[in-house]
mmCIF file of C-alpha atoms in Angstrom:
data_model
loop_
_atom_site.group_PDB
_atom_site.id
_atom_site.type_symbol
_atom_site.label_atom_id
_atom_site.label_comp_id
_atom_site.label_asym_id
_atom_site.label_seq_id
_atom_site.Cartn_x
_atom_site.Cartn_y
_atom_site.Cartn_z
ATOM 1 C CA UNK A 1151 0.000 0.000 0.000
ATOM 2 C CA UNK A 1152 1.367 3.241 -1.382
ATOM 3 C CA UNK A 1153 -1.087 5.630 0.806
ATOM 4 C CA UNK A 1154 -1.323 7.482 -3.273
ATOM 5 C CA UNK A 1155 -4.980 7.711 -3.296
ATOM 6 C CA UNK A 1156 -4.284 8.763 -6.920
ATOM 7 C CA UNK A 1157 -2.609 5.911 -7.898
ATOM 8 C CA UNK A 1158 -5.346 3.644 -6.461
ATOM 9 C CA UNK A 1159 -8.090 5.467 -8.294
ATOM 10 C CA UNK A 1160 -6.036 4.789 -11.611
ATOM 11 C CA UNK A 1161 -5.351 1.243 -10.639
ATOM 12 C CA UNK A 1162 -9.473 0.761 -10.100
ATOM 13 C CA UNK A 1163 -10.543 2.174 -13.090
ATOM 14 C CA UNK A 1164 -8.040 0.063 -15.152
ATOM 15 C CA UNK A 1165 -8.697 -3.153 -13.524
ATOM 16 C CA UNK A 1166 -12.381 -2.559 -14.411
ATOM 17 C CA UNK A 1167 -11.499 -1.376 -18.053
ATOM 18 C CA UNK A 1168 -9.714 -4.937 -17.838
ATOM 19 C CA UNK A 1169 -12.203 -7.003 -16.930
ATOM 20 C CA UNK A 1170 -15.612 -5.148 -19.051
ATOM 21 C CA UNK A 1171 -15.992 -7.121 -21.543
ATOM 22 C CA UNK A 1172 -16.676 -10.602 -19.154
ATOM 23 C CA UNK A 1173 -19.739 -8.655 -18.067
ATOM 24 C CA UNK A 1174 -23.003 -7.074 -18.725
ATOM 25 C CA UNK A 1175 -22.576 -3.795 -17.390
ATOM 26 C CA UNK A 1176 -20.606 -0.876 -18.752
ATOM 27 C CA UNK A 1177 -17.751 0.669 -16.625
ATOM 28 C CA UNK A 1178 -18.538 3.553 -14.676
ATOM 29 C CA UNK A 1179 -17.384 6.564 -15.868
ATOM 30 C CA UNK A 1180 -13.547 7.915 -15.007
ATOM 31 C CA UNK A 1181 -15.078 11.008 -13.106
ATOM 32 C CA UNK A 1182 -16.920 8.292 -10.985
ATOM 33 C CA UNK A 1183 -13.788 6.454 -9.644
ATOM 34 C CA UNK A 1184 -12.702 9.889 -8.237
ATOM 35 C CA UNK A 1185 -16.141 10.659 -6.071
ATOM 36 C CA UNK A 1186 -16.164 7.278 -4.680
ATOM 37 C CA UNK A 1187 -12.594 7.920 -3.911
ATOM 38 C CA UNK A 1188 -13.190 11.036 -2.453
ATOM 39 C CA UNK A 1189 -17.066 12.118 -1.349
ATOM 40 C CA UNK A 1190 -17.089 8.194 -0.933
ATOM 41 C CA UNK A 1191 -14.469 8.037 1.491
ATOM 42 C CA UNK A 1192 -15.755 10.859 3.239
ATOM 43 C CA UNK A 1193 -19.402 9.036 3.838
ATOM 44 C CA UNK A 1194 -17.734 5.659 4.978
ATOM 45 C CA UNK A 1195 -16.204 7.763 7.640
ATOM 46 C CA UNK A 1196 -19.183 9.950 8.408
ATOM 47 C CA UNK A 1197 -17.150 12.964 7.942
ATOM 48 C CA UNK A 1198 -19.651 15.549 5.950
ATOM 49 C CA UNK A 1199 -16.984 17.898 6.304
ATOM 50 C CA UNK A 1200 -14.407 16.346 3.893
ATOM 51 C CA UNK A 1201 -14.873 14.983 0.430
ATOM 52 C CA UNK A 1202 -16.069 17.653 -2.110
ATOM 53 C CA UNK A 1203 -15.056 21.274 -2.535
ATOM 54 C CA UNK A 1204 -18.031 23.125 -0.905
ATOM 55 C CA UNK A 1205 -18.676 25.974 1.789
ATOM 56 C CA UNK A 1206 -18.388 24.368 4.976
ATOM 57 C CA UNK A 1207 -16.279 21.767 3.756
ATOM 58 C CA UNK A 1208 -12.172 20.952 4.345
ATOM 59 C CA UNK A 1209 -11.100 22.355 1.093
ATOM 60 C CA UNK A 1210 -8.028 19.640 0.758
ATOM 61 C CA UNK A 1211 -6.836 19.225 -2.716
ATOM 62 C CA UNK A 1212 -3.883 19.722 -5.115
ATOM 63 C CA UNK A 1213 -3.648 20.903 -8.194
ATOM 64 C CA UNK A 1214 -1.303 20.048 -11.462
ATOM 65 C CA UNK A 1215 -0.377 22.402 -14.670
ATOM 66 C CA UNK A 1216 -2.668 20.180 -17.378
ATOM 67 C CA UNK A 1217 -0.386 21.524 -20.167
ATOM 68 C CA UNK A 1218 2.215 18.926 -19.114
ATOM 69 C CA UNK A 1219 2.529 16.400 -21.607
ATOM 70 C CA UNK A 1220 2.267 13.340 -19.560
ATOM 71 C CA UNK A 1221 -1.547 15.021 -19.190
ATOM 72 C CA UNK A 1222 -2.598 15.113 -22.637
ATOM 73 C CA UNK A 1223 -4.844 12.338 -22.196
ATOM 74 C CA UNK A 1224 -7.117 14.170 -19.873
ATOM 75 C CA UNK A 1225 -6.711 17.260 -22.172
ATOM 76 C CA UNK A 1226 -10.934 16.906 -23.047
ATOM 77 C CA UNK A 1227 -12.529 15.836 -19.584
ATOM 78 C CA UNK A 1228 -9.843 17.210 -16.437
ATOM 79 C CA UNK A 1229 -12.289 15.306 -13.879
ATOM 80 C CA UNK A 1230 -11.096 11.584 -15.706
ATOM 81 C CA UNK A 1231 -6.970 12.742 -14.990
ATOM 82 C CA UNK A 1232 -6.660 10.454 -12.033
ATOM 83 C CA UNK A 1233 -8.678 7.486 -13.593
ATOM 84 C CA UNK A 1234 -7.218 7.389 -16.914
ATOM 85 C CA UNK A 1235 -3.942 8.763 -17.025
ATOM 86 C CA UNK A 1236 -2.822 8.863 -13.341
ATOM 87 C CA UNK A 1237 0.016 11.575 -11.944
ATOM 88 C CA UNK A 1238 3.097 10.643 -12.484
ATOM 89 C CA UNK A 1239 5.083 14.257 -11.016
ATOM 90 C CA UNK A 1240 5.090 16.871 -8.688
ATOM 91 C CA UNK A 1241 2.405 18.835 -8.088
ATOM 92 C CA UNK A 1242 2.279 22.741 -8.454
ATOM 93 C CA UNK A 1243 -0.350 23.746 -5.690
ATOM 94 C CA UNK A 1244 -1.792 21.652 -2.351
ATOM 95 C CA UNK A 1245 -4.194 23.544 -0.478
ATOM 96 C CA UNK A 1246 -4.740 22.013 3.124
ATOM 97 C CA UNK A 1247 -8.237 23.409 4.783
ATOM 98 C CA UNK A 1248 -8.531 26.188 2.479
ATOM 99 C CA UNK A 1249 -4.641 27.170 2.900
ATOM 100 C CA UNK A 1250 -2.137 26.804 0.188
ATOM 101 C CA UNK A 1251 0.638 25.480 1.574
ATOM 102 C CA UNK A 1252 2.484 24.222 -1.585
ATOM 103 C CA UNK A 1253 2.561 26.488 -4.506
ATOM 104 C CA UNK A 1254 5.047 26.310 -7.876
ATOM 105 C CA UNK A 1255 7.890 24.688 -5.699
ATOM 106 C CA UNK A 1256 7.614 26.724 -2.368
ATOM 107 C CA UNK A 1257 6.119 26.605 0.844
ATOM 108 C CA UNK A 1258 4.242 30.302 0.891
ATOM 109 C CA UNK A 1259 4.104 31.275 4.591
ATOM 110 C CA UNK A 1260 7.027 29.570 5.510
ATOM 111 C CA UNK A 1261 9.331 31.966 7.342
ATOM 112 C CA UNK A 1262 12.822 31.636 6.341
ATOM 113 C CA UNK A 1263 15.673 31.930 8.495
#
């Protein structure tokens, strides 16, 4: 177990891509493997406060430059990113309850000594 949530999301949605044609029903839709990852997770641990990007709500995320080229695939639908081509760098923002805390290869806010 990596703790990547990302990397699990990709590894679900290709394991179902893998295994569609043995069955009946269609796979779900990339944008779908990332709310069950997220607002899912957030309702198996009855925490209404987490999970989607809402007033009220944790505001936890990161955020990646989409005109990398290891993105292209996700170039026409952002939301399907984690399920079909996965993050394979750095990241360029991470906002933790509302506060960035990561931006374009700094800490912001971090005193220096």
């Amino acid at each position: 177990d990596s703790s990547n949530l990302a990397e699990c999301i990709r590894l679900a949605y290709l394991l179902q891509c893998l295994k569609a044609s043995e069955r009946q029903h269609p796979v779900p839709a990339p944008y779908d493997f990332l709310r069950m990852a997220t607002q899912g997770g957030a309702d198996c641990l009855n925490r209404p406060d987490l999970g989607a990007l809402a007033v009220g709500r944790a505001a936890d995320f990161f955020a990646v430059d989409l005109n990398r080229i290891e993105y292209i695939g996700a170039n026409h639908d952002p939301r399907s990113l984690p399920a079909k081509v996965g993050f394979s760098g750095p990241v360029d923002m991470t906002v933790i309850n509302g506060k960035v805390v990561w931006r374009n290869g700094e800490f912001p806010g971090l005193d220096e000594m």
